Structures are given as structure tokens and as C-alpha cells.
PDB file of C-alpha atoms in Angstrom:
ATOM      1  CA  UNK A   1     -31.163  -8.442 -17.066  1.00  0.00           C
ATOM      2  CA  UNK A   2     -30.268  -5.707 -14.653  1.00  0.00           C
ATOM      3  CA  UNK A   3     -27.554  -3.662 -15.418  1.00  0.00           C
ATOM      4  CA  UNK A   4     -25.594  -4.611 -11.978  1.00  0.00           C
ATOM      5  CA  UNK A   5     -25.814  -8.325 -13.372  1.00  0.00           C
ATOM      6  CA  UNK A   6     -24.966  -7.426 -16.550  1.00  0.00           C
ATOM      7  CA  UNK A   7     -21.353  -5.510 -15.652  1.00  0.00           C
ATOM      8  CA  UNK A   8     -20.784  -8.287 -13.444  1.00  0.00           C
ATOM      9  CA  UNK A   9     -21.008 -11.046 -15.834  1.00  0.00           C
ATOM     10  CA  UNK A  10     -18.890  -9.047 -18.658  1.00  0.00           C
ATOM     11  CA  UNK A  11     -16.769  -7.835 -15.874  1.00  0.00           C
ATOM     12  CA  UNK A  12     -15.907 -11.682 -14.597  1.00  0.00           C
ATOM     13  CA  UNK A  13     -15.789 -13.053 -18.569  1.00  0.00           C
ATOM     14  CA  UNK A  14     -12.973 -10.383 -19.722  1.00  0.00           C
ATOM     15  CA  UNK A  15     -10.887 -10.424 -16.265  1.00  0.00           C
ATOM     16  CA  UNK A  16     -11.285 -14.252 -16.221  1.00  0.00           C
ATOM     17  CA  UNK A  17      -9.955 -14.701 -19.888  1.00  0.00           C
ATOM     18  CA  UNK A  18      -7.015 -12.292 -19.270  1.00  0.00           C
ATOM     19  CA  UNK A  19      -5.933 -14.235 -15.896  1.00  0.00           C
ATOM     20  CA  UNK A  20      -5.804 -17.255 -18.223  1.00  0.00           C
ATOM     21  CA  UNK A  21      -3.505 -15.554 -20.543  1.00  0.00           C
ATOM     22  CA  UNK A  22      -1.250 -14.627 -17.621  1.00  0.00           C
ATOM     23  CA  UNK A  23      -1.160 -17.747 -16.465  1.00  0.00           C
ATOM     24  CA  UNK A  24      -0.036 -19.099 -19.551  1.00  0.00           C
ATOM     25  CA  UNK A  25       2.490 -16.697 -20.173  1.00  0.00           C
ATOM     26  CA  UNK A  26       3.524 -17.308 -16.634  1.00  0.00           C
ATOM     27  CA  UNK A  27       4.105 -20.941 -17.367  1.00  0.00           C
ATOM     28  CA  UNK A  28       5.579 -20.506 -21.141  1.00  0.00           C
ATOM     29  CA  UNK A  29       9.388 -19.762 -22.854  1.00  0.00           C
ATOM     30  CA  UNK A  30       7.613 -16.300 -23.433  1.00  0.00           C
ATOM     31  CA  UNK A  31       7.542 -15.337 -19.673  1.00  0.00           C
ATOM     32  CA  UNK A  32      10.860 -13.011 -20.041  1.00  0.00           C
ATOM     33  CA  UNK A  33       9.220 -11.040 -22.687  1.00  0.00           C
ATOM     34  CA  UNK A  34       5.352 -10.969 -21.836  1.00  0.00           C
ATOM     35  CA  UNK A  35       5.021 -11.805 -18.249  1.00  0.00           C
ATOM     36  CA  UNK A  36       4.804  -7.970 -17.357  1.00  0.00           C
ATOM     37  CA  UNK A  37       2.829  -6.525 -19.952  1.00  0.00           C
ATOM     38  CA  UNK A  38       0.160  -9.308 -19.080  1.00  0.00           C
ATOM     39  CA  UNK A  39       0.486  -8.946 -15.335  1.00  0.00           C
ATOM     40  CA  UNK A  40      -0.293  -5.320 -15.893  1.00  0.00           C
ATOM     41  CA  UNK A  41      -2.797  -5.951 -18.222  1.00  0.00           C
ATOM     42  CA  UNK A  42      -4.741  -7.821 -15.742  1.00  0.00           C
ATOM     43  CA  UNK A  43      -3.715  -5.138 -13.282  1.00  0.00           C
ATOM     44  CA  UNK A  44      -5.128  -2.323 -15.660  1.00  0.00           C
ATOM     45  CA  UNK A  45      -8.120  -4.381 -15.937  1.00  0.00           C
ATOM     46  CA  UNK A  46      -8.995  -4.534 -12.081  1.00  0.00           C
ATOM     47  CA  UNK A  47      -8.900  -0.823 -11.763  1.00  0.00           C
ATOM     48  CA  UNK A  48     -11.056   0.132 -14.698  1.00  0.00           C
ATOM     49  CA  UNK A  49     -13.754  -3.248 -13.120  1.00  0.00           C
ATOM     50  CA  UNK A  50     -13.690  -0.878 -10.285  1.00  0.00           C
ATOM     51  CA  UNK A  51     -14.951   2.402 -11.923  1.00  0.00           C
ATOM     52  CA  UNK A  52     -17.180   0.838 -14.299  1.00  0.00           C
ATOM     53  CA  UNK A  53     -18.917  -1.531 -11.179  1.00  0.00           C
ATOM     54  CA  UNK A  54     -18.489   1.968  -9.561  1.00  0.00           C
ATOM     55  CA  UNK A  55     -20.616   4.147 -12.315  1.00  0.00           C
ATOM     56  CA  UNK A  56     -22.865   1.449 -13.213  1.00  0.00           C
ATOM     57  CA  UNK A  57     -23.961   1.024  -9.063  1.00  0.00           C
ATOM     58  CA  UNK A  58     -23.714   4.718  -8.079  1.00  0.00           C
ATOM     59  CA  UNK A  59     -21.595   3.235  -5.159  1.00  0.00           C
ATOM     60  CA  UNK A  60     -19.127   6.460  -5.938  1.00  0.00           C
ATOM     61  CA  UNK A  61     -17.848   7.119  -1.961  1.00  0.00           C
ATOM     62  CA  UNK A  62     -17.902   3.343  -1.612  1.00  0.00           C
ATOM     63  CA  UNK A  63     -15.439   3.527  -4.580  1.00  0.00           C
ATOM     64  CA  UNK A  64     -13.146   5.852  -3.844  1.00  0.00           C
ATOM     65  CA  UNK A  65     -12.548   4.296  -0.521  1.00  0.00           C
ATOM     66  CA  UNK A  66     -11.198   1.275  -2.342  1.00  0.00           C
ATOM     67  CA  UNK A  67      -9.695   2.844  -5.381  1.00  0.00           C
ATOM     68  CA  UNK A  68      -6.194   4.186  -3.684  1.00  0.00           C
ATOM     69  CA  UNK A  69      -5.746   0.531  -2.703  1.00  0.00           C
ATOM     70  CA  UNK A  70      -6.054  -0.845  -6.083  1.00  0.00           C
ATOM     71  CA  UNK A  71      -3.739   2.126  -7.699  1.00  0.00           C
ATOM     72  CA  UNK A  72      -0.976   1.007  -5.074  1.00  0.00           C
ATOM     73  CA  UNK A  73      -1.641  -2.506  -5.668  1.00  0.00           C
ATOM     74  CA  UNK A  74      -1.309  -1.791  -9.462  1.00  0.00           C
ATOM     75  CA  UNK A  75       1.954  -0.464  -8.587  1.00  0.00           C
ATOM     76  CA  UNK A  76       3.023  -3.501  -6.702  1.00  0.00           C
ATOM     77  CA  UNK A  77       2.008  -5.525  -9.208  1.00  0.00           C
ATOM     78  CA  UNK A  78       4.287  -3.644 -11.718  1.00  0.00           C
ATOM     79  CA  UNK A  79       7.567  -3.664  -9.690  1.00  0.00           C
ATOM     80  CA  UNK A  80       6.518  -7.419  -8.156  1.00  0.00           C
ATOM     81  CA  UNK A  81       6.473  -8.175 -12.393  1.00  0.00           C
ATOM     82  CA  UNK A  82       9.579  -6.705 -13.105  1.00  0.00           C
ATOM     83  CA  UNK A  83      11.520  -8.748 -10.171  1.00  0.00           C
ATOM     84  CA  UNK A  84      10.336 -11.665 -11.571  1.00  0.00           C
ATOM     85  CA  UNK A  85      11.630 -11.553 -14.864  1.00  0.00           C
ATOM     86  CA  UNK A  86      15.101  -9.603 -13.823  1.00  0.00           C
ATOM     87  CA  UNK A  87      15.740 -10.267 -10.209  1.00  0.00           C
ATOM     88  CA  UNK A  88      16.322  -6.660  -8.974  1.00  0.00           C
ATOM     89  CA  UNK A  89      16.693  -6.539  -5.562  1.00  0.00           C
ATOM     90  CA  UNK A  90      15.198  -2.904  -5.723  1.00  0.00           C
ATOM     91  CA  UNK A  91      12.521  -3.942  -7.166  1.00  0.00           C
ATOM     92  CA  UNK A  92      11.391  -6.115  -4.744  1.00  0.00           C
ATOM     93  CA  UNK A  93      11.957  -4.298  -2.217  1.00  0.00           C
ATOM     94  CA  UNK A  94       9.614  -1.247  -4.248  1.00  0.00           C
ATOM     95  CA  UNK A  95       6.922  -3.961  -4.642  1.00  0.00           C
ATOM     96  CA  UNK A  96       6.417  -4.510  -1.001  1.00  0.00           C
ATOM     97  CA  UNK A  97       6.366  -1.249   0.001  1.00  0.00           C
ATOM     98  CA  UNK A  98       3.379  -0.386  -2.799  1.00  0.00           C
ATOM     99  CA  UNK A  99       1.371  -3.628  -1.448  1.00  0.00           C
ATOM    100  CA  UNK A 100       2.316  -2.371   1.998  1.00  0.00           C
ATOM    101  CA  UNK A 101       0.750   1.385   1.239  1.00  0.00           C
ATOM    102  CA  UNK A 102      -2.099   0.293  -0.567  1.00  0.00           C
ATOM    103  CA  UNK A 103      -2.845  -2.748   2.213  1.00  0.00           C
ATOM    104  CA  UNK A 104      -2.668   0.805   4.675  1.00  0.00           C
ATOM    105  CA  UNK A 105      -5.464   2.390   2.443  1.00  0.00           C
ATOM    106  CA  UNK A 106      -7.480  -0.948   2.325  1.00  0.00           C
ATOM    107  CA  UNK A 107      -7.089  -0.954   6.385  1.00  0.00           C
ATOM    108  CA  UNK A 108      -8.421   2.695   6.149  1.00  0.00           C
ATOM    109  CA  UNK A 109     -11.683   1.834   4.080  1.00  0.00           C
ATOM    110  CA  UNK A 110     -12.579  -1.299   6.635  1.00  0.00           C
ATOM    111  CA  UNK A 111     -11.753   0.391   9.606  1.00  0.00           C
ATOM    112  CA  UNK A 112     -14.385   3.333   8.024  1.00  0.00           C
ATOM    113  CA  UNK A 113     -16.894   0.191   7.535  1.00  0.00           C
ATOM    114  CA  UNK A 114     -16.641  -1.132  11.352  1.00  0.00           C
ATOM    115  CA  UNK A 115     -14.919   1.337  13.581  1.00  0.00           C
ATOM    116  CA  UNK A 116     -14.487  -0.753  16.755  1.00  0.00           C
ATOM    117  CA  UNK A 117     -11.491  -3.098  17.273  1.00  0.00           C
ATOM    118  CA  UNK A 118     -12.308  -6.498  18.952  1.00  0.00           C
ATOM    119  CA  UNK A 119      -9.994  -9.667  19.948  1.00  0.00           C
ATOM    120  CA  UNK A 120      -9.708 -11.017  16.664  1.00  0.00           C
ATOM    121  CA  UNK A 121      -8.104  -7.990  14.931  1.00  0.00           C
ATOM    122  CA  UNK A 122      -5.207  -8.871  17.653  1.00  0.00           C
ATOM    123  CA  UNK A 123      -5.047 -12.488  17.900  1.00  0.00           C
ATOM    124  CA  UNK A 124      -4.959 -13.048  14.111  1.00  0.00           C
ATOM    125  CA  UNK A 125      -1.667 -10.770  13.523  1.00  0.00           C
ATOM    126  CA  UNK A 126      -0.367 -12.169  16.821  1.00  0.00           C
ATOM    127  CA  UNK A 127      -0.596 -15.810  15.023  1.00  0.00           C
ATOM    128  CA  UNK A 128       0.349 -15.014  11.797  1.00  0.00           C
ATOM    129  CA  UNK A 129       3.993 -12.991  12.536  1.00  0.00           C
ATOM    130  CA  UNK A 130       4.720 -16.183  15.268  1.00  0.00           C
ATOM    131  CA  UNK A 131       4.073 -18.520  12.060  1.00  0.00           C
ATOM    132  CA  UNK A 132       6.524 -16.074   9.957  1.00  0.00           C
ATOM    133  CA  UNK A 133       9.409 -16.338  12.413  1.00  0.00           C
ATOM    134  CA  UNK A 134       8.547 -20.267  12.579  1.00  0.00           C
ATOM    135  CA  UNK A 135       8.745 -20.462   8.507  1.00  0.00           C
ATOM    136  CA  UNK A 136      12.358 -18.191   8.878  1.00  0.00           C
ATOM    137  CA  UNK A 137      13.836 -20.668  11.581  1.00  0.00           C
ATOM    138  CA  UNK A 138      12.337 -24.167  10.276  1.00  0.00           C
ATOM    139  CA  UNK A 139      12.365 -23.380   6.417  1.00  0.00           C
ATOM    140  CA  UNK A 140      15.749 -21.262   6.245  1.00  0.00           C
ATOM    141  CA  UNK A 141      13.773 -18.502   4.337  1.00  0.00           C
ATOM    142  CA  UNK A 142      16.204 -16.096   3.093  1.00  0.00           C
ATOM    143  CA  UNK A 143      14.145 -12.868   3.768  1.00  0.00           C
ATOM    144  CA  UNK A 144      17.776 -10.535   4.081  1.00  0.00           C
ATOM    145  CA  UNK A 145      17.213  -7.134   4.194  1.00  0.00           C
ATOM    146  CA  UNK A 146      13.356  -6.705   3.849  1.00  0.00           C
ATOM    147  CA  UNK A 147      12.855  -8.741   7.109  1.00  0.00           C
ATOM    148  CA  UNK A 148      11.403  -5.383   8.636  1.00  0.00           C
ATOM    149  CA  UNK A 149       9.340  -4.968   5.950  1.00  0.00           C
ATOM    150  CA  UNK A 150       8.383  -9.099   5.760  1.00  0.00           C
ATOM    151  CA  UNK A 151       7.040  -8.378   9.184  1.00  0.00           C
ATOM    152  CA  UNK A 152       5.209  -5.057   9.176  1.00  0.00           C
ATOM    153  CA  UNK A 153       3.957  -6.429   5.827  1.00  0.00           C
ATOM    154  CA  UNK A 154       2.756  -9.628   7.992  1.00  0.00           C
ATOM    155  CA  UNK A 155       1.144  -7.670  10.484  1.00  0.00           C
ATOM    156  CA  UNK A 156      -0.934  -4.878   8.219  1.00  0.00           C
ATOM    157  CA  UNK A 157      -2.133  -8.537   5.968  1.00  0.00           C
ATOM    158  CA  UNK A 158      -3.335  -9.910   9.103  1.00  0.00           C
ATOM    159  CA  UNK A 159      -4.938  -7.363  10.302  1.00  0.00           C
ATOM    160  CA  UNK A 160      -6.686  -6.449   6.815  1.00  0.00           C
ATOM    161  CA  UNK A 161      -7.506 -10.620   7.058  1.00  0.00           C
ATOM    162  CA  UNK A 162      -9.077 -10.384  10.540  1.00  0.00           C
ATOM    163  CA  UNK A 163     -11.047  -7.089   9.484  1.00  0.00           C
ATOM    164  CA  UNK A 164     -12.591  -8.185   6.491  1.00  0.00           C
ATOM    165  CA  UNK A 165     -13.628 -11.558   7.620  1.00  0.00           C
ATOM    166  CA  UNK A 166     -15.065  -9.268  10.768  1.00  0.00           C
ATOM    167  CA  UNK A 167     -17.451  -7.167   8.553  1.00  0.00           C
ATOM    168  CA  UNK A 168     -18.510 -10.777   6.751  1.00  0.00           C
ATOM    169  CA  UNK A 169     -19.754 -11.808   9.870  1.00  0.00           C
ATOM    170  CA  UNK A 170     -21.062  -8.776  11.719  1.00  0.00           C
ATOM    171  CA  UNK A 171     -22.666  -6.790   9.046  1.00  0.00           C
ATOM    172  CA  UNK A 172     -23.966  -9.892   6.576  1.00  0.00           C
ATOM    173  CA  UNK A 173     -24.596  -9.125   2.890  1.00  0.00           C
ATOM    174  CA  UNK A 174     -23.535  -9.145  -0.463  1.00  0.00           C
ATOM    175  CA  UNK A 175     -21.083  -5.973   0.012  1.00  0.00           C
ATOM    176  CA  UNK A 176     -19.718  -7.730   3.034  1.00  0.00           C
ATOM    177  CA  UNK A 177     -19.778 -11.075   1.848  1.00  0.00           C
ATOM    178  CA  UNK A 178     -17.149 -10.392  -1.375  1.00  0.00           C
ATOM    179  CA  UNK A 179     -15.058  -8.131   1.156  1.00  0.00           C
ATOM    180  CA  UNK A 180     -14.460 -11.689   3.301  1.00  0.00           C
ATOM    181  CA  UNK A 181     -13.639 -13.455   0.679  1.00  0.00           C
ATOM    182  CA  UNK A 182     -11.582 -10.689  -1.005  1.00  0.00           C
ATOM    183  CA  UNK A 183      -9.678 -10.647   2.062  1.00  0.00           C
ATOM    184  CA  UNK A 184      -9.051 -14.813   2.580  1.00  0.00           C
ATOM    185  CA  UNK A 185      -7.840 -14.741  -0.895  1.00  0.00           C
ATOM    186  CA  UNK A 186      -5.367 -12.195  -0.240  1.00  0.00           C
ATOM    187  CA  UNK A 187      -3.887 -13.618   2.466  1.00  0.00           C
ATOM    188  CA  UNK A 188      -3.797 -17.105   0.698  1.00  0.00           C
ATOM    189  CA  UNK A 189      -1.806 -15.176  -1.903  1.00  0.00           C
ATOM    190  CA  UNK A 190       0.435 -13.408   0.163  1.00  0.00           C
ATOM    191  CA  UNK A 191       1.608 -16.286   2.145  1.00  0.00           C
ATOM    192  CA  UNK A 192       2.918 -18.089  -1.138  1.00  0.00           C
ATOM    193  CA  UNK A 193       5.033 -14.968  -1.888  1.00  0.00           C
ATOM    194  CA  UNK A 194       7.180 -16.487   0.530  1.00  0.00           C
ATOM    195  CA  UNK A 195       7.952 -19.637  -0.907  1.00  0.00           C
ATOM    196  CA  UNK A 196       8.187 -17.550  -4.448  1.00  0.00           C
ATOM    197  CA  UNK A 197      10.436 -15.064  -3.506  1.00  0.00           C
ATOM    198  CA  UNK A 198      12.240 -16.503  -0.240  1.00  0.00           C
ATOM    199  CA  UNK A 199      12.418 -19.941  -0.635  1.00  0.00           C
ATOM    200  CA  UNK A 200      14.625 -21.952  -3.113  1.00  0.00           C
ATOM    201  CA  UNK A 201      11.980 -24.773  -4.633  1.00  0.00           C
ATOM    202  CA  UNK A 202      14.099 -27.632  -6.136  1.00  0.00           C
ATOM    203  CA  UNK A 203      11.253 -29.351  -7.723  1.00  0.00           C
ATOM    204  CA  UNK A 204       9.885 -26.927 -10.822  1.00  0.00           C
ATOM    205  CA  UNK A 205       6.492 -28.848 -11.186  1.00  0.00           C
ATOM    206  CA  UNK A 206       5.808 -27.643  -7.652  1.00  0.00           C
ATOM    207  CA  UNK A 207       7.348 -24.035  -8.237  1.00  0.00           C
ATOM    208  CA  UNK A 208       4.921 -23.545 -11.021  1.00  0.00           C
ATOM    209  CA  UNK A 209       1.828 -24.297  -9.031  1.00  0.00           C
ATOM    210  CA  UNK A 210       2.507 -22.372  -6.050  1.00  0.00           C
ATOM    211  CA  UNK A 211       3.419 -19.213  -8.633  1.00  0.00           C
ATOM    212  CA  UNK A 212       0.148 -20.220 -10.469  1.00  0.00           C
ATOM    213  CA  UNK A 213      -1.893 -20.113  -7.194  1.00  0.00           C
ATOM    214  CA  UNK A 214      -0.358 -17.466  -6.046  1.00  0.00           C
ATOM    215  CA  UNK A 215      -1.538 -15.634  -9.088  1.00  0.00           C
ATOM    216  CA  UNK A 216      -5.469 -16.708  -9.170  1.00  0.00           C
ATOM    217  CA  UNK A 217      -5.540 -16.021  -5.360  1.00  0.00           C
ATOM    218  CA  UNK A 218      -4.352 -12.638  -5.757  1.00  0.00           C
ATOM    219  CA  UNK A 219      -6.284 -11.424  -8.955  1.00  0.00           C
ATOM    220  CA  UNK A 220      -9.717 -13.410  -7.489  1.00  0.00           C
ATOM    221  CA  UNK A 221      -9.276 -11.017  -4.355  1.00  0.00           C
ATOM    222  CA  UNK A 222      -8.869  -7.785  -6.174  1.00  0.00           C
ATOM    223  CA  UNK A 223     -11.984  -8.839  -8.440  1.00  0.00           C
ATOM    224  CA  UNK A 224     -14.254 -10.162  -5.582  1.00  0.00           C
ATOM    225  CA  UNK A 225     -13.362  -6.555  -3.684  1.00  0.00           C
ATOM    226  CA  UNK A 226     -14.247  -4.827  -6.878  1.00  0.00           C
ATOM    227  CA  UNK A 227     -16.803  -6.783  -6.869  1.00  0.00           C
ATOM    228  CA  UNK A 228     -18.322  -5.485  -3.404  1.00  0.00           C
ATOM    229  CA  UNK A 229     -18.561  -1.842  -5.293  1.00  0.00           C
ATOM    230  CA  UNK A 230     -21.513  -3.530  -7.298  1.00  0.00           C
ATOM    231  CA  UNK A 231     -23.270  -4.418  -4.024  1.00  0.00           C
ATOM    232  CA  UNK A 232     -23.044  -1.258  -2.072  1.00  0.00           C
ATOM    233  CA  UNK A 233     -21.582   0.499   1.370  1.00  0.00           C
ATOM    234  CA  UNK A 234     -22.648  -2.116   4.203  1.00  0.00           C
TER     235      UNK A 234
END
């Protein structure tokens, strides 16, 4: 067994096993006490993936393109946790902007992958902040203060969406292939944060599936772009 297979298989075990135990937590009476230190456990987790996939490939410029994203995402993870159990507005607000950076340094690593913009790095951000204003008007979401941010947040997503799924299809490959998904997942993820965080959901049986999804989305797109370090620059 090659050692590339070999990291990845460990690499997918432990991360999968430790998503469980978030999503347990996340679920349990024990949320107010553990639901951060196994958020950032899982957090933790898909940084060090990314330097062991890193040593283990010799991928190392590949990987430090992508490691600034994962540090701020880390980050956003940690204030993101800590609204969740306490409901700090200041948190939140700290939480987008760390998603918001490290999306920027994610943007920075495609755009260094494929250079040239074409109509779908437009048309998909076009779509997605018309669908945001729709959800405000038709939905009532209660965005406040960090509607500024809700929308430059919407815009650098859909452009990270539309540039990812680019390099899947124009440069086809492993690499490429994980980046694509990496980036669907994402957006899945990122799109529930506004029913989570905006939105009042009267029924709990739903609220607990859309946090639960909203969880495997995100952590399955941080592990299939740390995943992409294994595989190479395209």
C-alpha cells in the first residue's frame, strides 16, 4: 500500500470518527459544555490532515497555498462555536469575518490554479446574492447588522463555488476533482448558516438536521480540499 493511500485512509478513519463525536455532542444535553472543544477538535484535526497529506505527497507550495485558508477557517470555526453555545453577537459577527478572510485566501490559491475569469465566475455570484435578498424578503431573515457582511460573504462563496467547480471541469484530475467537490460542499454548508443563525425554526426535529448537515457539509469540504494536497498542483 502506497504511502499516499495509506495517509488517506488513516486520515478519513480519525477525521470521520471525530465528526461523529461532534455530531453527537451537537445533538446531546452536553452541547453547552463540549460543543466547542469538539468543534475545534475536528478543526485542529483538518489542519494537521493538511501538513501530514502535505509531507507525505511533497505537494509543499501546493500546501501552503491552502494552509492560510484553513488557519482562518479554524478561526471561524472557533468564534462560529462559541456563538452557538452563548449567543454573542460579537462573536458572530468575528466568525464571519475569519470565514470571509480565509474564503479571500482560498480565492487567491484558485485564481493561482486558473488565472482567467470566464462567464460563470459572474453569473454564479450574480444568482446567488439575488437568491439572498429573495430569502431576506420572503423568509423574514433577521440578518441586522451583518447584512453587509451576509452579502460580501455571499459574493466571495459564490465566486470560490464557480471557481472551483471551473478547475473540475477545465483541468480534470484527482487534484481538481476534490477541489469541485470541496467547493459544492462549502457552499451547501454555507447556505444553511442562514436558516441556523437567521432564521427562527419552530420545529426542533428539523433544526437539528439542518445544524447536523450543516456540520458534515462543512467538515467533508475542508477534508476533500485537504484531500487535493495528496493529489498534487493541477
Amino acid at each position: 500500500m502506497s504511502k499516499v493511500m495509506l495517509a488517506q485512509g488513516i486520515g478519513i478513519a480519525v477525521y470521520t470518527l471525530e465528526l461523529a463525536l461532534l455530531l453527537w455532542v451537537s445533538q446531546s444535553r452536553y452541547k453547552k459544555k463540549y460543543y466547542v472543544p469538539s468543534k475545534m477538535l475536528c478543526s485542529v484535526t483538518f489542519v494537521v490532515l493538511a501538513i501530514v497529506f502535505a509531507l507525505v505527497s511533497h505537494h509543499m507550495e501546493y500546501f501552503f497555498g491552502f494552509f492560510p485558508a484553513l488557519c482562518f477557517c479554524l478561526l471561524g470555526d472557533l468564534f462560529m462555536g462559541l456563538y452557538q453555545v452563548g449567543r454573542q453577537k460579537r462573536n458572530l459577527t468575528l466568525g464571519i469575518l475569519a470565514f470571509m478572510i480565509g474564503h479571500l485566501c482560498l480565492l487567491v490559491m484558485l485564481f493561482y490554479q486558473s488565472r482567467n475569469m470566464i462567464w460563470w465566475n459572474v453569473l454564479v455570484p450574480v444568482i446567488a446574492v439575488i437568491m439572498l435578498v429573495i430569502m431576506r424578503k420572503v423568509a423574514s431573515m433577521r440578518y441586522g447588522k451583518v447584512w453587509p457582511l451576509a452579502i460580501c460573504y455571499c459574493i466571495m462563496l459564490a465566486l470560490m463555488l464557480s471557481k472551483s467547480t471551473q478547475l473540475m471541469v477545465q483541468k480534470p484530475g484527482i487534484a481538481s476533482a476534490w477541489i469541485g467537490i470541496g467547493g459544492i460542499l462549502f457552499f451547501i454548508s454555507d447556505f444553511t448558516i442562514n436558516f441556523i443563525y437567521f432564521y427562527k425554526i419552530k420545529n426542533p426535529i428539523w433544526k437539528r438536521w439542518v445544524h447536523a448537515i450543516n456540520l458534515v457539509t462543512y467538515f467533508l469540504a475542508i477534508l476533500a480540499f485537504d484531500l487535493s494536497i495528496l493529489y498534487g498542483a493541477m
